CSV table of C-alpha atoms and ligand atoms in Angstrom, one decimal:
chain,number,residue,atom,x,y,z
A,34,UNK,CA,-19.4,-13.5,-9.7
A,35,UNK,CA,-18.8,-16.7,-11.7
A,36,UNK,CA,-15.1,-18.2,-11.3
A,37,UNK,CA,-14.4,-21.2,-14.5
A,38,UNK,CA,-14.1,-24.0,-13.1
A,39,UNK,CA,-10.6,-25.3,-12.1
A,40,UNK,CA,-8.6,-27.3,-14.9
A,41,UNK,CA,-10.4,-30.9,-15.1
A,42,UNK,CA,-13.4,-30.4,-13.0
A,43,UNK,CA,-16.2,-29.8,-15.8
A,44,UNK,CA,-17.8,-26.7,-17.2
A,45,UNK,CA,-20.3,-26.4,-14.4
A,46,UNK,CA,-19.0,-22.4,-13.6
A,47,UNK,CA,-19.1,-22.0,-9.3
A,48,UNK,CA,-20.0,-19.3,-7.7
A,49,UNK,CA,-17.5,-17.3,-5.0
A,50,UNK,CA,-19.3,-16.7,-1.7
A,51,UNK,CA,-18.9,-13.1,-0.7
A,52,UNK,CA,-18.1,-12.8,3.2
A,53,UNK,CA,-21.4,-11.6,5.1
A,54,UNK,CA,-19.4,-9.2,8.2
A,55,UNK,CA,-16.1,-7.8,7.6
A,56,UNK,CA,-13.9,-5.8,10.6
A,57,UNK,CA,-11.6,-2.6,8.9
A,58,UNK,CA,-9.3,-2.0,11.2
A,59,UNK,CA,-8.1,1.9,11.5
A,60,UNK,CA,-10.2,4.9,10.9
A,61,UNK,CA,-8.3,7.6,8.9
A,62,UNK,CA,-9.2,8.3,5.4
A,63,UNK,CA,-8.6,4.7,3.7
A,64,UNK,CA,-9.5,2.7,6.5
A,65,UNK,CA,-13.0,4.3,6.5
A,66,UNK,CA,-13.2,4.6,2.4
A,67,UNK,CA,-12.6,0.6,2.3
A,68,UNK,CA,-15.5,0.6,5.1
A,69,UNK,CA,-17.6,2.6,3.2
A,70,UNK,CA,-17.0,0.5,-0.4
A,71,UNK,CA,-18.3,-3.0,2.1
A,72,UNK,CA,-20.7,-1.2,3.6
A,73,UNK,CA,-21.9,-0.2,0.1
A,74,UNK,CA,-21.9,-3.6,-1.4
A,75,UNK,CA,-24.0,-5.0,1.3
A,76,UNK,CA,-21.2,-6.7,3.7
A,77,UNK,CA,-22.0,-6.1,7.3
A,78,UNK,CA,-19.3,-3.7,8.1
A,79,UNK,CA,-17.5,-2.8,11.7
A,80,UNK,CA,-15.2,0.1,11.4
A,81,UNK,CA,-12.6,0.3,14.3
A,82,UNK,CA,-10.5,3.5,15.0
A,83,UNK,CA,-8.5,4.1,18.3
A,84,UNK,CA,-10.5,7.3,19.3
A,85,UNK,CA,-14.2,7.0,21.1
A,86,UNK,CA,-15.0,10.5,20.2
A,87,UNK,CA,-14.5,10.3,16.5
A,88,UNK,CA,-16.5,7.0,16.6
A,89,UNK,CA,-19.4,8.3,18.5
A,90,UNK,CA,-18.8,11.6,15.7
A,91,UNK,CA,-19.2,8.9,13.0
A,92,UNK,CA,-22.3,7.4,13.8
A,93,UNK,CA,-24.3,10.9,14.4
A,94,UNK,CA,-23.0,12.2,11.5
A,95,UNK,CA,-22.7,9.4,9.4
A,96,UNK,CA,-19.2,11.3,8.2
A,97,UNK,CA,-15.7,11.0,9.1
A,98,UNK,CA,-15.4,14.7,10.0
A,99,UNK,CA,-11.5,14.4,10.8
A,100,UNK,CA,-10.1,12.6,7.7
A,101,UNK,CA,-13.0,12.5,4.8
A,102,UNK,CA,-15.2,15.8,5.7
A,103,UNK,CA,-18.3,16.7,3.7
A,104,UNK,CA,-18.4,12.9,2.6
A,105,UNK,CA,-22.0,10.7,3.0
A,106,UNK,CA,-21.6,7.4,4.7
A,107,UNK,CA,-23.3,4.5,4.2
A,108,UNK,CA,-26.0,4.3,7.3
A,109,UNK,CA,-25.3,0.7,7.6
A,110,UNK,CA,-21.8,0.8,8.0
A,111,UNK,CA,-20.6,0.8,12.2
A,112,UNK,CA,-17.9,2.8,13.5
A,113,UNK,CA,-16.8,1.7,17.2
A,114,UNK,CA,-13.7,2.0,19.3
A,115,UNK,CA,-14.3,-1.2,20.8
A,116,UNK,CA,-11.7,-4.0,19.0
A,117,UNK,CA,-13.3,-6.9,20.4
A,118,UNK,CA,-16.6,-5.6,19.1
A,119,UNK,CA,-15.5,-4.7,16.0
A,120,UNK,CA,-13.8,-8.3,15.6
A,121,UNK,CA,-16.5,-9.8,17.0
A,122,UNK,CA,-17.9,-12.7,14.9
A,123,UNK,CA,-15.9,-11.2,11.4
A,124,UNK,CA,-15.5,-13.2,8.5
A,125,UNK,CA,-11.9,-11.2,7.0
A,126,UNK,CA,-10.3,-8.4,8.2
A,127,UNK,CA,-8.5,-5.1,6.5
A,128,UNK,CA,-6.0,-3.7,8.2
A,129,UNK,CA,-5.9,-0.3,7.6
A,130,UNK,CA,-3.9,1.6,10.3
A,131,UNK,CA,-0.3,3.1,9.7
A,132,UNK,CA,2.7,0.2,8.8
A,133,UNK,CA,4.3,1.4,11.9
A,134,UNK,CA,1.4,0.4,13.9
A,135,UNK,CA,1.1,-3.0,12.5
A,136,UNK,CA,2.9,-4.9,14.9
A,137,UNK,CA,1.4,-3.5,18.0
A,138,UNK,CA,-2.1,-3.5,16.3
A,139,UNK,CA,-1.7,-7.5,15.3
A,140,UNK,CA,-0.8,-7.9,19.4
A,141,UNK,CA,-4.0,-6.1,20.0
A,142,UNK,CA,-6.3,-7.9,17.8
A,143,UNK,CA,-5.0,-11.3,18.7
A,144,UNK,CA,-7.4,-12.1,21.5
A,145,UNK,CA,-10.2,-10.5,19.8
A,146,UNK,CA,-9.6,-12.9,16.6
A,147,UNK,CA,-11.8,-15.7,15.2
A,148,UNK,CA,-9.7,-18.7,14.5
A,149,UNK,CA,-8.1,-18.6,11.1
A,150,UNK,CA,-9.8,-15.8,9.5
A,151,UNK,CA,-7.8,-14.1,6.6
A,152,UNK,CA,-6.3,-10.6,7.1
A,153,UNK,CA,-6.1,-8.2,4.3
A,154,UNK,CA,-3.3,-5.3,4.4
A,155,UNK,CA,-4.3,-2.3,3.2
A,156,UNK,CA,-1.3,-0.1,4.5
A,157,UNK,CA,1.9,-0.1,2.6
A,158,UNK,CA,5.2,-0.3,3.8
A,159,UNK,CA,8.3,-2.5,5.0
A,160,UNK,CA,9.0,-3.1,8.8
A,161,UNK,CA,11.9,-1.1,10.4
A,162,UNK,CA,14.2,-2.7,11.8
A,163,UNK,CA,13.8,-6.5,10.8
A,164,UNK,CA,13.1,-5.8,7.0
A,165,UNK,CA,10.1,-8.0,7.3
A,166,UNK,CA,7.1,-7.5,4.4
A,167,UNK,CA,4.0,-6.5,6.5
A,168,UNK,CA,2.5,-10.1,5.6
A,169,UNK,CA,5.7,-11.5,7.3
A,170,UNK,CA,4.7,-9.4,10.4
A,171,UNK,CA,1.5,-10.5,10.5
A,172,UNK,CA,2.5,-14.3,10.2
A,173,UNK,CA,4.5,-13.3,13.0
A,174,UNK,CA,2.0,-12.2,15.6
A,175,UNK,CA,-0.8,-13.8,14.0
A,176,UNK,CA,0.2,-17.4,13.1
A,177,UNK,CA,-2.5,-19.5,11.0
A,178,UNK,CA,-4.3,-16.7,9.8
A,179,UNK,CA,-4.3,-16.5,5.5
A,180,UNK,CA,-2.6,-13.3,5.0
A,181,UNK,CA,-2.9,-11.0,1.8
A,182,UNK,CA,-3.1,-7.5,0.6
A,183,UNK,CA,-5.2,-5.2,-1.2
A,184,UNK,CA,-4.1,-2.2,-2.7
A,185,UNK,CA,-3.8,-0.1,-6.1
A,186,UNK,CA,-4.2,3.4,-7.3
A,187,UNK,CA,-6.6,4.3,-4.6
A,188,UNK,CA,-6.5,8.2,-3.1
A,189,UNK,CA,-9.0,7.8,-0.3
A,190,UNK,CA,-11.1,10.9,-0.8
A,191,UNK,CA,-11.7,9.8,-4.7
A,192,UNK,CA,-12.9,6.2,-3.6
A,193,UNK,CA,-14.9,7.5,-0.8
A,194,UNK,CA,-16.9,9.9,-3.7
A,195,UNK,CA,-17.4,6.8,-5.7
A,196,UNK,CA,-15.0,7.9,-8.7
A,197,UNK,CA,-14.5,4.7,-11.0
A,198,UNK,CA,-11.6,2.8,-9.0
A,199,UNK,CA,-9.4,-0.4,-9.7
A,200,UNK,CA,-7.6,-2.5,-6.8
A,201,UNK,CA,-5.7,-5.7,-6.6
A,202,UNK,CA,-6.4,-8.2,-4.1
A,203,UNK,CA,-4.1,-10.4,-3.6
A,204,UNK,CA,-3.0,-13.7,-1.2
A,205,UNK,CA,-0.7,-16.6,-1.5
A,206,UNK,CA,-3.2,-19.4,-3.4
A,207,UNK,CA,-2.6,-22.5,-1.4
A,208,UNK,CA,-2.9,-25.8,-2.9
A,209,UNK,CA,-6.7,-26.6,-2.4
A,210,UNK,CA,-7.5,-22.5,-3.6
A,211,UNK,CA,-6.6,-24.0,-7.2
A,212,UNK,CA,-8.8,-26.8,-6.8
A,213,UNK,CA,-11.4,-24.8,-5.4
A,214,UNK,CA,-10.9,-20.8,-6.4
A,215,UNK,CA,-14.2,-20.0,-5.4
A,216,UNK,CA,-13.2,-20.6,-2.1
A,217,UNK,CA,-10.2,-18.8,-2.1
A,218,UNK,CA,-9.4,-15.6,0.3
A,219,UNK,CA,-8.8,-13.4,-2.7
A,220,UNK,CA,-12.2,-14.2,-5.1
A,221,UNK,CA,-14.1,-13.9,-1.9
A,222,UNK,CA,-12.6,-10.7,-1.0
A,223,UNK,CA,-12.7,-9.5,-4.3
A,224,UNK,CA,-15.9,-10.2,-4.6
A,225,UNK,CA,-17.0,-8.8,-1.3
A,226,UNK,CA,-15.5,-5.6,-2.5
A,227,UNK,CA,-16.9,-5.4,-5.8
A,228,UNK,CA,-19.5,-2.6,-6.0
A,229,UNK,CA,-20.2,-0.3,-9.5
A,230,UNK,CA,-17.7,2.0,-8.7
A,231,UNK,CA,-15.0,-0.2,-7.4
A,232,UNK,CA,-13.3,-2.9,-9.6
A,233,UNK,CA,-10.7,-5.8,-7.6
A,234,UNK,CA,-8.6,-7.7,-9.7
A,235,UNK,CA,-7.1,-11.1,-8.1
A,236,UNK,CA,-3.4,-12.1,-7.8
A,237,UNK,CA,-1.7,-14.7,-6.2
A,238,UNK,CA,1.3,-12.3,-6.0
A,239,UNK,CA,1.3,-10.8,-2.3
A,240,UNK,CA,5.2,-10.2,-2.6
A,241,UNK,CA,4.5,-8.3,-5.9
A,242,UNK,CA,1.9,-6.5,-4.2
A,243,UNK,CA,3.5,-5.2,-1.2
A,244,UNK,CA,7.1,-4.1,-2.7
A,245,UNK,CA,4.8,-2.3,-5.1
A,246,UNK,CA,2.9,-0.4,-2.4
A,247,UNK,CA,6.0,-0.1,0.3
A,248,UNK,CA,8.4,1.6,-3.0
A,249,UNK,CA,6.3,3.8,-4.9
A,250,UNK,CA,6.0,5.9,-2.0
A,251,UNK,CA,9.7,6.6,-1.8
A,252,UNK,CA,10.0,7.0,-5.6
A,253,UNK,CA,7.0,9.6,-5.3
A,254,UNK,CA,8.9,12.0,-2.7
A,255,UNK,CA,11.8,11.4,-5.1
A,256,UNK,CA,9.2,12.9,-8.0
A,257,UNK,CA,7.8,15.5,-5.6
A,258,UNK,CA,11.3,17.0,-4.5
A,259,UNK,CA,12.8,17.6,-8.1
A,260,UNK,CA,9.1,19.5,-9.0
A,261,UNK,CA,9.3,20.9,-6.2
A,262,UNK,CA,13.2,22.0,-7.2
A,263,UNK,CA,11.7,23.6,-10.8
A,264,UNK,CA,12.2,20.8,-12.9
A,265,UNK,CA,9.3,19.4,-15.4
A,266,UNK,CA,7.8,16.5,-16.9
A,267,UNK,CA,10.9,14.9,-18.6
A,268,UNK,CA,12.4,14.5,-15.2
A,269,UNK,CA,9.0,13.0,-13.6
A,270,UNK,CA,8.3,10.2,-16.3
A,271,UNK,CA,12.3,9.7,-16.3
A,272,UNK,CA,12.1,8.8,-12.2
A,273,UNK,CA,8.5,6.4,-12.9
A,274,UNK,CA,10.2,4.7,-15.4
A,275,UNK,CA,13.4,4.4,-13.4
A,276,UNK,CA,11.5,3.8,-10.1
A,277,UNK,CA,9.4,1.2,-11.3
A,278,UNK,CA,13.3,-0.8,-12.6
A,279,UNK,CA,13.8,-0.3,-8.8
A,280,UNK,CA,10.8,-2.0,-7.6
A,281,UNK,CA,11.0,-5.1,-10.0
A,282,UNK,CA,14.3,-5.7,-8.8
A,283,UNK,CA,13.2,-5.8,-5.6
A,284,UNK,CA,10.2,-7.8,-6.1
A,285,UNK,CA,12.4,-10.6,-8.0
A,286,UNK,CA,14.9,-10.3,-5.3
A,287,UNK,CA,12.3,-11.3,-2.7
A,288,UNK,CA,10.1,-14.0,-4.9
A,289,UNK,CA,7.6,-11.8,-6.4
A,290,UNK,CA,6.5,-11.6,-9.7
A,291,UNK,CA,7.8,-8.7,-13.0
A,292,UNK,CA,4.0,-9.2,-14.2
A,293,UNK,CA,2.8,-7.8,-10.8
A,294,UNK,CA,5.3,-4.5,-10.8
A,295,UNK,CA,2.9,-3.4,-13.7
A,296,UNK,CA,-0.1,-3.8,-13.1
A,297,UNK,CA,-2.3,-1.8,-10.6
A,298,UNK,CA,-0.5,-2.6,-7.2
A,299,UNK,CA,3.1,-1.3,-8.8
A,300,UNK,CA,3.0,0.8,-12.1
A,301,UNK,CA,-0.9,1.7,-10.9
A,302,UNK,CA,0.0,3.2,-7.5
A,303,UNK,CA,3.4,4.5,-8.7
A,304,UNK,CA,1.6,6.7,-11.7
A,305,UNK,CA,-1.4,7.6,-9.6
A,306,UNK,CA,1.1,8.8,-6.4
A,307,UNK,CA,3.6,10.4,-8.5
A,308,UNK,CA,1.6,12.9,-10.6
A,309,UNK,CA,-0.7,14.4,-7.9
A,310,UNK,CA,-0.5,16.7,-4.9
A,311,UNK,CA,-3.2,14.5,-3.7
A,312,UNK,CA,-0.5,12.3,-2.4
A,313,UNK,CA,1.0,13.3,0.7
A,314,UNK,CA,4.5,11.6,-0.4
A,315,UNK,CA,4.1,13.9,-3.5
A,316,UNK,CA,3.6,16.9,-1.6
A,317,UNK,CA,6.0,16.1,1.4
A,318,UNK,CA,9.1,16.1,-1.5
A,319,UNK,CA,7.6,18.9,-3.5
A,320,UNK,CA,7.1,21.3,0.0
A,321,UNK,CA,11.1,19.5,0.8
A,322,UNK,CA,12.1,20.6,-3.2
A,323,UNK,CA,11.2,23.9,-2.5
A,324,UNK,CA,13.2,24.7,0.4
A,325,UNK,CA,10.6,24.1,3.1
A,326,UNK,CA,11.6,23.0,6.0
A,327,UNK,CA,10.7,19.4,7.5
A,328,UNK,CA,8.3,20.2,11.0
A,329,UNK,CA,6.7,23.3,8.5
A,330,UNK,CA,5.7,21.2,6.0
A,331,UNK,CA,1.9,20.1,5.6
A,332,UNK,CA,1.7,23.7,7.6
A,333,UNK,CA,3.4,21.9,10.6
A,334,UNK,CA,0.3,19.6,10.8
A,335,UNK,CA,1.3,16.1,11.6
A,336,UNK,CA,0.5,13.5,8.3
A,337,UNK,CA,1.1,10.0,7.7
A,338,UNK,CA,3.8,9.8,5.0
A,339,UNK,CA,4.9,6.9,4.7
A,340,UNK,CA,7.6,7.0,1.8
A,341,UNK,CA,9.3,9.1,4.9
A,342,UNK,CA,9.8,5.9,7.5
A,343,UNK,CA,9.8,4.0,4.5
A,344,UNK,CA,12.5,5.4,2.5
A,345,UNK,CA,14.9,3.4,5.6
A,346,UNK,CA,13.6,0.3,5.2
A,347,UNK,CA,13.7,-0.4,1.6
A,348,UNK,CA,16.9,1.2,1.3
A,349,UNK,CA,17.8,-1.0,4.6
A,350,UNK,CA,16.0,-4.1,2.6
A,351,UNK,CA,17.4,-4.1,-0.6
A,352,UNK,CA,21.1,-3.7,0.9
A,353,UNK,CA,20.4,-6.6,2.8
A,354,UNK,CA,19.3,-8.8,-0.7
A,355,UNK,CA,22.0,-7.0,-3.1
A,356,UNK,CA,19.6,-4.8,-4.7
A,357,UNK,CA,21.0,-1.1,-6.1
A,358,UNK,CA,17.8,1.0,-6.0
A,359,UNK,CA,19.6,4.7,-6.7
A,360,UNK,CA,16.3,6.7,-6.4
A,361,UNK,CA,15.8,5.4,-2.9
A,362,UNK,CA,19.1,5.5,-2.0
A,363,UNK,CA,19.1,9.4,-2.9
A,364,UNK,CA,15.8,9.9,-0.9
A,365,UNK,CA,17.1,8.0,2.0
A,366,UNK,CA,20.3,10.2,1.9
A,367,UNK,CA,18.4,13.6,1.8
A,368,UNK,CA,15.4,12.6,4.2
A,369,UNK,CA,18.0,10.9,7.1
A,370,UNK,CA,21.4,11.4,6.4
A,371,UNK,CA,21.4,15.2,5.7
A,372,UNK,CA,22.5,15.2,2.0
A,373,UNK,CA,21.8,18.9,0.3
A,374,UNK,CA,18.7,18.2,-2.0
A,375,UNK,CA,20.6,19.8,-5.0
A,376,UNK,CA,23.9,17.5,-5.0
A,377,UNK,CA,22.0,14.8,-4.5
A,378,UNK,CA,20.0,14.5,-7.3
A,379,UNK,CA,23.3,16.1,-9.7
A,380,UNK,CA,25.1,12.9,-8.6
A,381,UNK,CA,21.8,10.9,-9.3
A,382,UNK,CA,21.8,11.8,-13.0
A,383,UNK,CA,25.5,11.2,-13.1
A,384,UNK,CA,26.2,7.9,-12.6
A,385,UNK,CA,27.7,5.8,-14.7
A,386,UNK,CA,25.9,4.9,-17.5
A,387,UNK,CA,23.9,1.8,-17.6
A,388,UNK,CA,21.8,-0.8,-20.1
A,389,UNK,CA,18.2,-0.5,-19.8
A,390,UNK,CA,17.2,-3.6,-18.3
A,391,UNK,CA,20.0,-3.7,-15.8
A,392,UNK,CA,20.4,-7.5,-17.0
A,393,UNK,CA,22.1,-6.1,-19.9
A,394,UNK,CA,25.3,-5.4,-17.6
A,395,UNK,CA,26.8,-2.6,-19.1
A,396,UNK,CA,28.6,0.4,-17.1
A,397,UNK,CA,30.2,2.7,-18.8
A,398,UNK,CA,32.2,5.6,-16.9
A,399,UNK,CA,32.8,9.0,-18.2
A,400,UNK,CA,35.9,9.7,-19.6
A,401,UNK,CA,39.2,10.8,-17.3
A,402,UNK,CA,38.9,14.7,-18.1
A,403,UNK,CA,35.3,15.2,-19.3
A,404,UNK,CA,33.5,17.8,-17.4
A,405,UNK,CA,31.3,16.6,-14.8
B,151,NAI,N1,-5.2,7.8,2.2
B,151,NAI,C1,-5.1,7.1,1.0
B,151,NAI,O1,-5.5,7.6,0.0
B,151,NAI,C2,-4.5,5.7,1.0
B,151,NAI,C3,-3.8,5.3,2.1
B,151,NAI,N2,-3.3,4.0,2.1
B,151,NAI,C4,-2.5,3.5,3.2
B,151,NAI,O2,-3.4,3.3,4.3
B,151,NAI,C5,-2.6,3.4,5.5
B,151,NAI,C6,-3.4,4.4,6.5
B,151,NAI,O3,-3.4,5.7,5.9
B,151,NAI,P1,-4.6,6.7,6.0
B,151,NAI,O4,-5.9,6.0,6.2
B,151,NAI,O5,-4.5,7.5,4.8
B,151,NAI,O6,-4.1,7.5,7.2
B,151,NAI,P2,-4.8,8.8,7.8
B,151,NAI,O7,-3.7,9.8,8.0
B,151,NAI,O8,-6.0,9.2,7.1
B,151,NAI,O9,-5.2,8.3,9.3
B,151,NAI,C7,-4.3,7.6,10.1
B,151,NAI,C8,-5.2,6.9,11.1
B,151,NAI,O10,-4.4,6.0,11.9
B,151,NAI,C9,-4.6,6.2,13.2
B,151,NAI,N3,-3.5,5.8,14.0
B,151,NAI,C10,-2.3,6.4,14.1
B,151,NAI,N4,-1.5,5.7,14.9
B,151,NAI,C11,-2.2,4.6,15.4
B,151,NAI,C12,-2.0,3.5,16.2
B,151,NAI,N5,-0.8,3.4,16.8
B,151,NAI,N6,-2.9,2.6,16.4
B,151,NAI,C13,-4.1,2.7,15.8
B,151,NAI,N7,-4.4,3.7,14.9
B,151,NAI,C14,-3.5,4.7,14.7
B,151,NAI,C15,-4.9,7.7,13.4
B,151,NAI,O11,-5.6,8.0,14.5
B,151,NAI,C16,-5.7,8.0,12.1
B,151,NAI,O12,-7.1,7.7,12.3
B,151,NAI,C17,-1.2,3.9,5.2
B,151,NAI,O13,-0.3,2.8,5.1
B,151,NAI,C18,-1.4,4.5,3.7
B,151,NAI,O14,-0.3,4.3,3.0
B,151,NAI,C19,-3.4,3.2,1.0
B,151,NAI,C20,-4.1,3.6,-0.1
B,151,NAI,C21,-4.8,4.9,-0.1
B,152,13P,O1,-1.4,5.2,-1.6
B,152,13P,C1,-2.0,6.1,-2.0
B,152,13P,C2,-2.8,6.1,-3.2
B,152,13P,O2,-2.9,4.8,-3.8
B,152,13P,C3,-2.0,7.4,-1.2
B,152,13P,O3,-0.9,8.0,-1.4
B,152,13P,P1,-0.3,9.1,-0.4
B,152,13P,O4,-0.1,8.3,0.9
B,152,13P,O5,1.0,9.6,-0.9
B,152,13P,O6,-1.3,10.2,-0.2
């Protein structure tokens, strides 16, 4: 790929160096899709999951019979359950496991780590508890490591099928990434990803990126649970629009950028999870919507939803910043306080009425004696 050149340093264009071994770190369904994208595009890939057996499945099959069945491999991509193998001499990381893992799976890694290689998330969520951005729990555990992000409208199953797919890679530039951008984290990443089917886009946005991927999940069981209650289209592209108003505020709030909210990693991923029973968020509000009870959902089978864990900790997050994000409040109420599904989403559409933007700072009550 050619990158311009940086402001005042010629016309000569330079070329990004894709990294040559990459470590994904978690082997459910995205975890090994990302794997199998590297693999594809010629990066030496290790592919680490927790579980011996499914590795040792893996590499005889040259399929992830648990979480992508039926799907061809790449034959040069590695599964293992050894971390220090997988880690072993890696040139950037994706780290694909669960956002309630992350913490203990950054602990793990750490001893495992070559100095100062950059970490790519790939999960999506905010941390329980201390409200942190998962880059912010990373630079926790993992100090001196460049931390970024990559995500987008990206169901697994379709990337892993090679079905045309867009993603956002993203990580903070640093002073000498402007002077060199060929050398940045993100262009070599990027690049390293790029294969016929799969298309990444570079940001410098990581904040922009990760509220993107951490609230459309939320704002997806908000969209499942009214279809799932018999209500249609209007209400859907109402709660996108609506959603995606929550997420920019959010993103401002915590230093991000409007221009990231809609592009792939925010209006993308909040489209894509919203209109589809691929999504597991989806389905978990539409099976909720319909009167199904929590442990039967999924058909009592256990599945990572992460809108569910997440629905705390943005609501906990943008408390914390000032931020009124209604949808997720309403989520948060009927997933973990008990609110009745119905009520709930009455009282949603009957606030007082706002401007659209928000900046516009209008409420407007209903008139004493008008009927709710
Ligand atoms: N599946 C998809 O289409 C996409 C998923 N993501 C994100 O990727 C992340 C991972 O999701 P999936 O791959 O879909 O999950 P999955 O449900 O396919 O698999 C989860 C994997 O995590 C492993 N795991 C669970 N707890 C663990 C722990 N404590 N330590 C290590 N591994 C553990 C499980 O063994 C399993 O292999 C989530 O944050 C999700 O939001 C992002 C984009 C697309
Ligand atoms: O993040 C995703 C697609 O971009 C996957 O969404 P679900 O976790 O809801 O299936």
């Amino acid at each position: 790929m050619d990158i311009p050149p940086a402001r005042g340093t010629g016309d000569t264009p330079r070329r990004a160096e894709p990294y040559a071994r990459l470590a994904v770190i978690g082997m459910g369904s995205w975890g090994t899709a990302l794997a199998a994208v590297a693999a594809s595009a010629g990066c030496e890939t290790r592919l680490w999951g927790r579980r011996e057996s499914l590795a040792k499945a893996m590499a005889e099959t040259r399929q992830n019979p648990e979480h992508l069945p039926g799907i061809d491999l790449p034959a040069t991509l590695h599964p293992t359950s050894d971390l220090a193998e997988a880690l072993d001499g890696a040139e950037a990381v994706l780290l694909v496991t669960p956002s309630h893992t992350l913490r203990d799976m950054a602990r793990a890694m750490k001893p495992h780590l070559p100095e100062g290689i950059p970490i790519a998330l790939c999960c999506k969520g905010i941390e329980r508890g201390t409200g942190f951005l998962l880059s912010h729990v990373i630079e926790d555990e993992l100090p001196g490591h460049p931390v970024g992000a990559l995500s987008g409208p990206t169901f697994a199953k379709e990337t892993a099928l090679g079905h045309p797919t867009a993603a956002t890679v993203a990580f903070p530039f640093r002073h000498h990434d402007r002077i060199a951008p060929e050398r940045a984290p993100a262009a070599r990443l990027a690049l390293t990803m790029q294969t016929q089917n799969f298309r990444p886009y570079v940001s410098d946005d990581i904040v922009g990126v990760e509220v993107g991927g951490a609230v459309k999940n939320v704002i997806a069981i908000a969209c499942g649970m009214m279809t799932g209650a018999g209500f249609a289209e209007n209400t859907r592209a109402a709660l996108i629009t609506r959603g995606m108003d929550e997420m920019k505020l959010l993103a401002e709030a915590l230093g991000g950028k409007r221009e990231t909210v809609t592009g792939l990693a925010g209006a993308g991923d909040l489209t894509l999870t919203c209109s589809s029973t691929t999504s597991r968020n989806m389905s978990l509000g539409t099976q909720l919507g319909q009167g199904i009870a929590r442990d039967e959902c999924f058909g009592g089978k256990p599945t990572v939803v992460e809108g569910e864990v997440n629905a705390i900790s943005v609501v906990d997050l943008a408390r914390r910043v000032g931020v009124e994000m209604p949808i997720c409040e309403a989520v948060h109420a009927i997933l973990h306080e008990g609110a009745p599904l119905a009520e709930t989403f009455r009282d949603l559409w009957a606030r007082p009425i706002e401007g659209e933007p928000r900046a516009l700072d209008i409420t407007l009550h209903p008139h004493e004696g008008d009927p709710a």
